[in-house]
mmCIF file of C-alpha atoms and ligand atoms in Angstrom:
data_model
loop_
_atom_site.group_PDB
_atom_site.id
_atom_site.type_symbol
_atom_site.label_atom_id
_atom_site.label_comp_id
_atom_site.label_asym_id
_atom_site.label_seq_id
_atom_site.Cartn_x
_atom_site.Cartn_y
_atom_site.Cartn_z
ATOM 1 C CA MET A 85 0.000 0.000 0.000
ATOM 2 C CA ARG A 86 1.334 3.437 -0.954
ATOM 3 C CA VAL A 87 0.244 6.348 1.176
ATOM 4 C CA GLY A 88 1.109 9.951 0.376
ATOM 5 C CA VAL A 89 1.935 12.625 2.925
ATOM 6 C CA LEU A 90 1.293 16.149 1.662
ATOM 7 C CA ALA A 91 4.769 17.688 1.850
ATOM 8 C CA LEU A 92 4.197 21.439 1.630
ATOM 9 C CA GLN A 93 4.897 22.242 5.295
ATOM 10 C CA GLY A 94 4.741 20.469 8.659
ATOM 11 C CA ALA A 95 5.400 17.056 10.204
ATOM 12 C CA VAL A 96 5.970 15.081 6.987
ATOM 13 C CA ALA A 97 8.922 12.807 7.844
ATOM 14 C CA GLU A 98 7.281 11.679 11.094
ATOM 15 C CA HIS A 99 4.149 10.471 9.277
ATOM 16 C CA ILE A 100 6.271 8.632 6.704
ATOM 17 C CA ARG A 101 8.134 6.909 9.533
ATOM 18 C CA SER A 102 4.858 5.866 11.219
ATOM 19 C CA LEU A 103 3.531 4.482 7.916
ATOM 20 C CA GLU A 104 6.728 2.528 7.387
ATOM 21 C CA ASN A 105 6.509 1.164 10.934
ATOM 22 C CA CYS A 106 3.118 -0.240 9.882
ATOM 23 C CA GLY A 107 4.623 -1.900 6.809
ATOM 24 C CA ALA A 108 3.194 0.599 4.293
ATOM 25 C CA GLU A 109 5.107 2.767 1.851
ATOM 26 C CA GLY A 110 5.052 6.497 2.666
ATOM 27 C CA VAL A 111 5.586 8.987 -0.154
ATOM 28 C CA ALA A 112 6.192 12.751 0.230
ATOM 29 C CA ILE A 113 3.721 14.492 -2.104
ATOM 30 C CA LYS A 114 5.019 17.723 -3.606
ATOM 31 C CA ARG A 115 3.272 17.788 -6.982
ATOM 32 C CA THR A 116 -0.402 17.176 -7.776
ATOM 33 C CA GLU A 117 0.420 14.474 -10.388
ATOM 34 C CA GLN A 118 1.768 12.289 -7.580
ATOM 35 C CA LEU A 119 -1.787 11.912 -6.230
ATOM 36 C CA ASP A 120 -2.451 9.438 -9.070
ATOM 37 C CA GLU A 121 0.134 7.064 -7.625
ATOM 38 C CA ILE A 122 -1.191 6.690 -4.078
ATOM 39 C CA ASP A 123 -4.037 4.854 -2.337
ATOM 40 C CA GLY A 124 -4.562 7.352 0.489
ATOM 41 C CA LEU A 125 -3.309 10.759 1.625
ATOM 42 C CA ILE A 126 -2.261 12.189 4.987
ATOM 43 C CA ILE A 127 -2.340 15.965 5.482
ATOM 44 C CA PRO A 128 0.076 16.648 8.351
ATOM 45 C CA GLY A 129 0.094 19.124 11.190
ATOM 46 C CA GLY A 130 2.007 22.365 10.907
ATOM 47 C CA GLU A 131 0.529 25.786 10.257
ATOM 48 C CA SER A 132 -2.838 25.680 8.510
ATOM 49 C CA THR A 133 -2.659 29.182 7.006
ATOM 50 C CA THR A 134 0.701 28.336 5.402
ATOM 51 C CA ILE A 135 -0.455 24.903 4.205
ATOM 52 C CA GLY A 136 -3.614 26.525 2.771
ATOM 53 C CA LYS A 137 -1.621 29.162 0.906
ATOM 54 C CA LEU A 138 0.774 26.602 -0.549
ATOM 55 C CA MET A 139 -2.105 24.297 -1.522
ATOM 56 C CA ARG A 140 -3.661 27.168 -3.473
ATOM 57 C CA ALA A 141 -0.344 28.121 -5.068
ATOM 58 C CA TYR A 142 0.382 24.578 -6.301
ATOM 59 C CA GLY A 143 -3.100 23.527 -7.432
ATOM 60 C CA PHE A 144 -3.738 21.138 -4.542
ATOM 61 C CA ILE A 145 -7.209 22.461 -3.621
ATOM 62 C CA GLU A 146 -8.864 21.117 -6.793
ATOM 63 C CA ALA A 147 -6.545 18.091 -6.986
ATOM 64 C CA ILE A 148 -7.269 16.922 -3.429
ATOM 65 C CA ARG A 149 -11.006 17.549 -3.871
ATOM 66 C CA SER A 150 -11.066 15.299 -6.914
ATOM 67 C CA PHE A 151 -8.935 12.709 -5.059
ATOM 68 C CA SER A 152 -11.643 12.756 -2.364
ATOM 69 C CA GLU A 153 -14.460 12.476 -4.926
ATOM 70 C CA LYS A 154 -12.935 9.150 -5.983
ATOM 71 C CA LYS A 155 -13.424 8.020 -2.348
ATOM 72 C CA LYS A 156 -9.704 7.749 -1.771
ATOM 73 C CA PRO A 157 -9.143 8.018 2.005
ATOM 74 C CA ILE A 158 -7.687 11.213 3.486
ATOM 75 C CA PHE A 159 -6.437 11.663 7.061
ATOM 76 C CA GLY A 160 -5.862 15.184 8.411
ATOM 77 C CA THR A 161 -3.952 15.662 11.660
ATOM 78 C CA CYS A 162 -4.033 18.965 13.555
ATOM 79 C CA ALA A 163 -3.449 21.659 10.877
ATOM 80 C CA GLY A 164 -4.407 18.921 8.371
ATOM 81 C CA LEU A 165 -7.796 18.619 10.071
ATOM 82 C CA ILE A 166 -8.176 22.419 9.972
ATOM 83 C CA VAL A 167 -7.630 22.523 6.206
ATOM 84 C CA MET A 168 -10.149 19.662 5.671
ATOM 85 C CA ALA A 169 -12.974 21.392 7.592
ATOM 86 C CA GLU A 170 -15.983 22.866 5.795
ATOM 87 C CA ARG A 171 -16.186 25.643 8.381
ATOM 88 C CA LEU A 172 -13.685 27.441 10.614
ATOM 89 C CA SER A 173 -14.972 29.325 13.637
ATOM 90 C CA GLY A 174 -14.557 33.074 13.796
ATOM 91 C CA GLY A 175 -15.403 33.466 10.111
ATOM 92 C CA GLU A 176 -11.943 32.513 8.861
ATOM 93 C CA PRO A 177 -12.022 31.322 5.256
ATOM 94 C CA PRO A 178 -11.990 27.506 4.965
ATOM 95 C CA HIS A 179 -9.640 25.591 2.656
ATOM 96 C CA LEU A 180 -10.532 22.172 1.190
ATOM 97 C CA GLN A 181 -14.042 22.045 2.730
ATOM 98 C CA LEU A 182 -14.196 18.264 2.731
ATOM 99 C CA MET A 183 -15.523 17.372 6.194
ATOM 100 C CA ASN A 184 -18.850 18.465 7.626
ATOM 101 C CA VAL A 185 -17.342 19.949 10.789
ATOM 102 C CA THR A 186 -16.720 23.368 12.327
ATOM 103 C CA VAL A 187 -13.189 23.664 13.693
ATOM 104 C CA ALA A 188 -11.779 26.236 16.121
ATOM 105 C CA ARG A 189 -8.038 26.821 15.820
ATOM 106 C CA ASN A 190 -5.710 27.059 18.838
ATOM 107 C CA ALA A 191 -8.604 26.058 21.044
ATOM 108 C CA PHE A 192 -6.747 25.003 24.180
ATOM 109 C CA GLY A 193 -5.371 28.412 25.112
ATOM 110 C CA ARG A 194 -1.922 29.561 26.101
ATOM 111 C CA GLN A 195 -1.852 27.679 29.383
ATOM 112 C CA ARG A 196 -2.023 24.361 27.590
ATOM 113 C CA GLU A 197 -0.185 24.978 24.339
ATOM 114 C CA SER A 198 1.073 21.439 24.208
ATOM 115 C CA PHE A 199 0.399 18.281 26.169
ATOM 116 C CA GLU A 200 0.371 14.520 25.766
ATOM 117 C CA ILE A 201 -2.376 12.162 26.936
ATOM 118 C CA ASP A 202 -3.759 8.639 26.629
ATOM 119 C CA LEU A 203 -6.916 9.194 24.628
ATOM 120 C CA GLN A 204 -9.760 6.683 24.583
ATOM 121 C CA MET A 205 -11.184 6.196 21.098
ATOM 122 C CA LYS A 206 -14.823 5.052 20.993
ATOM 123 C CA GLY A 207 -15.008 1.272 20.759
ATOM 124 C CA TRP A 208 -11.237 0.698 20.787
ATOM 125 C CA ASN A 209 -9.844 -1.722 23.323
ATOM 126 C CA ARG A 210 -6.946 0.493 24.363
ATOM 127 C CA PRO A 211 -6.201 4.208 24.384
ATOM 128 C CA VAL A 212 -4.115 6.047 21.803
ATOM 129 C CA ARG A 213 -1.085 8.117 22.784
ATOM 130 C CA ALA A 214 -1.931 11.626 21.569
ATOM 131 C CA VAL A 215 0.245 14.756 21.413
ATOM 132 C CA PHE A 216 -1.612 18.069 21.230
ATOM 133 C CA ILE A 217 0.353 21.107 19.988
ATOM 134 C CA ARG A 218 -1.550 24.399 19.675
ATOM 135 C CA ALA A 219 -4.354 22.067 18.781
ATOM 136 C CA PRO A 220 -7.743 22.783 17.245
ATOM 137 C CA LEU A 221 -11.081 21.539 18.611
ATOM 138 C CA ILE A 222 -14.003 20.314 16.566
ATOM 139 C CA GLU A 223 -16.810 22.594 17.736
ATOM 140 C CA SER A 224 -19.560 20.773 15.917
ATOM 141 C CA ALA A 225 -19.912 17.721 13.722
ATOM 142 C CA GLY A 226 -22.742 17.643 11.165
ATOM 143 C CA ASP A 227 -24.637 14.866 9.377
ATOM 144 C CA GLY A 228 -22.565 11.914 8.275
ATOM 145 C CA VAL A 229 -19.784 12.535 10.781
ATOM 146 C CA ASP A 230 -18.976 9.979 13.507
ATOM 147 C CA VAL A 231 -17.284 11.265 16.636
ATOM 148 C CA LEU A 232 -14.362 8.926 17.438
ATOM 149 C CA ALA A 233 -12.940 10.686 20.501
ATOM 150 C CA GLU A 234 -13.663 13.473 22.932
ATOM 151 C CA TYR A 235 -11.409 15.143 25.447
ATOM 152 C CA ARG A 236 -12.876 17.212 28.266
ATOM 153 C CA GLY A 237 -16.195 17.486 26.487
ATOM 154 C CA GLY A 238 -14.703 18.662 23.170
ATOM 155 C CA ILE A 239 -14.490 16.573 19.987
ATOM 156 C CA VAL A 240 -10.918 15.662 18.981
ATOM 157 C CA ALA A 241 -11.305 12.868 16.403
ATOM 158 C CA VAL A 242 -13.915 12.307 13.689
ATOM 159 C CA ARG A 243 -14.618 10.090 10.709
ATOM 160 C CA GLN A 244 -16.878 10.792 7.747
ATOM 161 C CA GLY A 245 -16.805 7.757 5.450
ATOM 162 C CA HIS A 246 -13.417 7.806 3.741
ATOM 163 C CA LEU A 247 -12.272 10.917 5.655
ATOM 164 C CA LEU A 248 -10.526 10.879 9.040
ATOM 165 C CA GLY A 249 -9.561 13.877 11.176
ATOM 166 C CA ALA A 250 -7.709 14.270 14.473
ATOM 167 C CA SER A 251 -6.883 17.373 16.529
ATOM 168 C CA PHE A 252 -3.680 15.777 17.726
ATOM 169 C CA HIS A 253 -0.402 14.428 16.327
ATOM 170 C CA PRO A 254 -0.410 10.608 16.270
ATOM 171 C CA GLU A 255 2.909 10.583 14.362
ATOM 172 C CA LEU A 256 4.989 12.049 17.204
ATOM 173 C CA THR A 257 4.819 8.895 19.324
ATOM 174 C CA ASP A 258 5.665 5.228 18.724
ATOM 175 C CA ASP A 259 1.970 4.355 18.916
ATOM 176 C CA THR A 260 0.959 3.528 15.336
ATOM 177 C CA SER A 261 -2.656 2.598 16.030
ATOM 178 C CA MET A 262 -4.161 5.658 14.268
ATOM 179 C CA HIS A 263 -2.052 4.917 11.188
ATOM 180 C CA GLU A 264 -3.110 1.272 11.304
ATOM 181 C CA TYR A 265 -6.739 2.386 11.520
ATOM 182 C CA PHE A 266 -6.227 4.641 8.470
ATOM 183 C CA LEU A 267 -4.551 1.819 6.515
ATOM 184 C CA GLU A 268 -7.580 -0.358 7.302
ATOM 185 C CA MET A 269 -9.839 2.399 5.886
ATOM 186 C CA ILE A 270 -7.743 2.376 2.700
ATOM 187 C CA ARG A 271 -8.148 -1.413 2.447
ATOM 188 C CA GLN A 272 -11.927 -1.060 2.842
ATOM 189 C CA TYR A 273 -12.217 1.626 0.179
ATOM 190 C CA SER A 274 -9.946 -0.057 -2.349
ATOM 191 C CA ALA A 275 -11.742 -3.420 -2.066
HETATM 192 N N1 LIG B 381 -2.138 25.983 15.467
HETATM 193 C C1 LIG B 381 -1.907 25.455 14.148
HETATM 194 C C2 LIG B 381 -2.868 26.061 13.144
HETATM 195 O O1 LIG B 381 -3.770 26.741 13.495
HETATM 196 C C3 LIG B 381 -2.036 23.943 14.137
HETATM 197 C C4 LIG B 381 -0.973 23.340 15.009
HETATM 198 C C5 LIG B 381 -0.542 21.986 14.610
HETATM 199 O O2 LIG B 381 -0.754 21.515 13.500
HETATM 200 N N2 LIG B 381 0.154 21.354 15.528
HETATM 201 O O3 LIG B 381 -2.691 25.855 11.981
#
């Protein structure tokens, strides 16, 4: 299985390492044509405004939307989740508008800029190690969206069919269970 990691800005190498630890091939995606060669795409964390600008500059908005229309799985982590959201709170302009969620950026405040927890995912038999760095919160999830995890009453992981989003960074720990879950989604959608 070949999985792309959008390599415009952010935690690209870490996602590739996690994919390889799961036995998949991870490919840094720098040009839109490369999307034809992969089975799924990860949009990493970083800075969503920068990633959005670079996506526009290099034609990735249309290219990733058509990738999604083919039901190829996409996983956005942290800033990656922000750029996948249909709505951003505070009236900020959205980017890819793929997932039926409203996302608030930097939602944990200065006191808790970054922290690491064991996060219980709904229906999973053990928690996931999750690193939050200036993380967003999913303020509301609309029709078709399943909430996979909450933390202190806020939504931090969601799935909408072939789309997966997490507020946190699963690639900054040795716990590969989120990547394994995403690879399983790719298997389902390519069957
Ligand atoms: N705070 C960043 C943003 O708003 C996201 C941080 C991250 O990806 N770790 O884009």
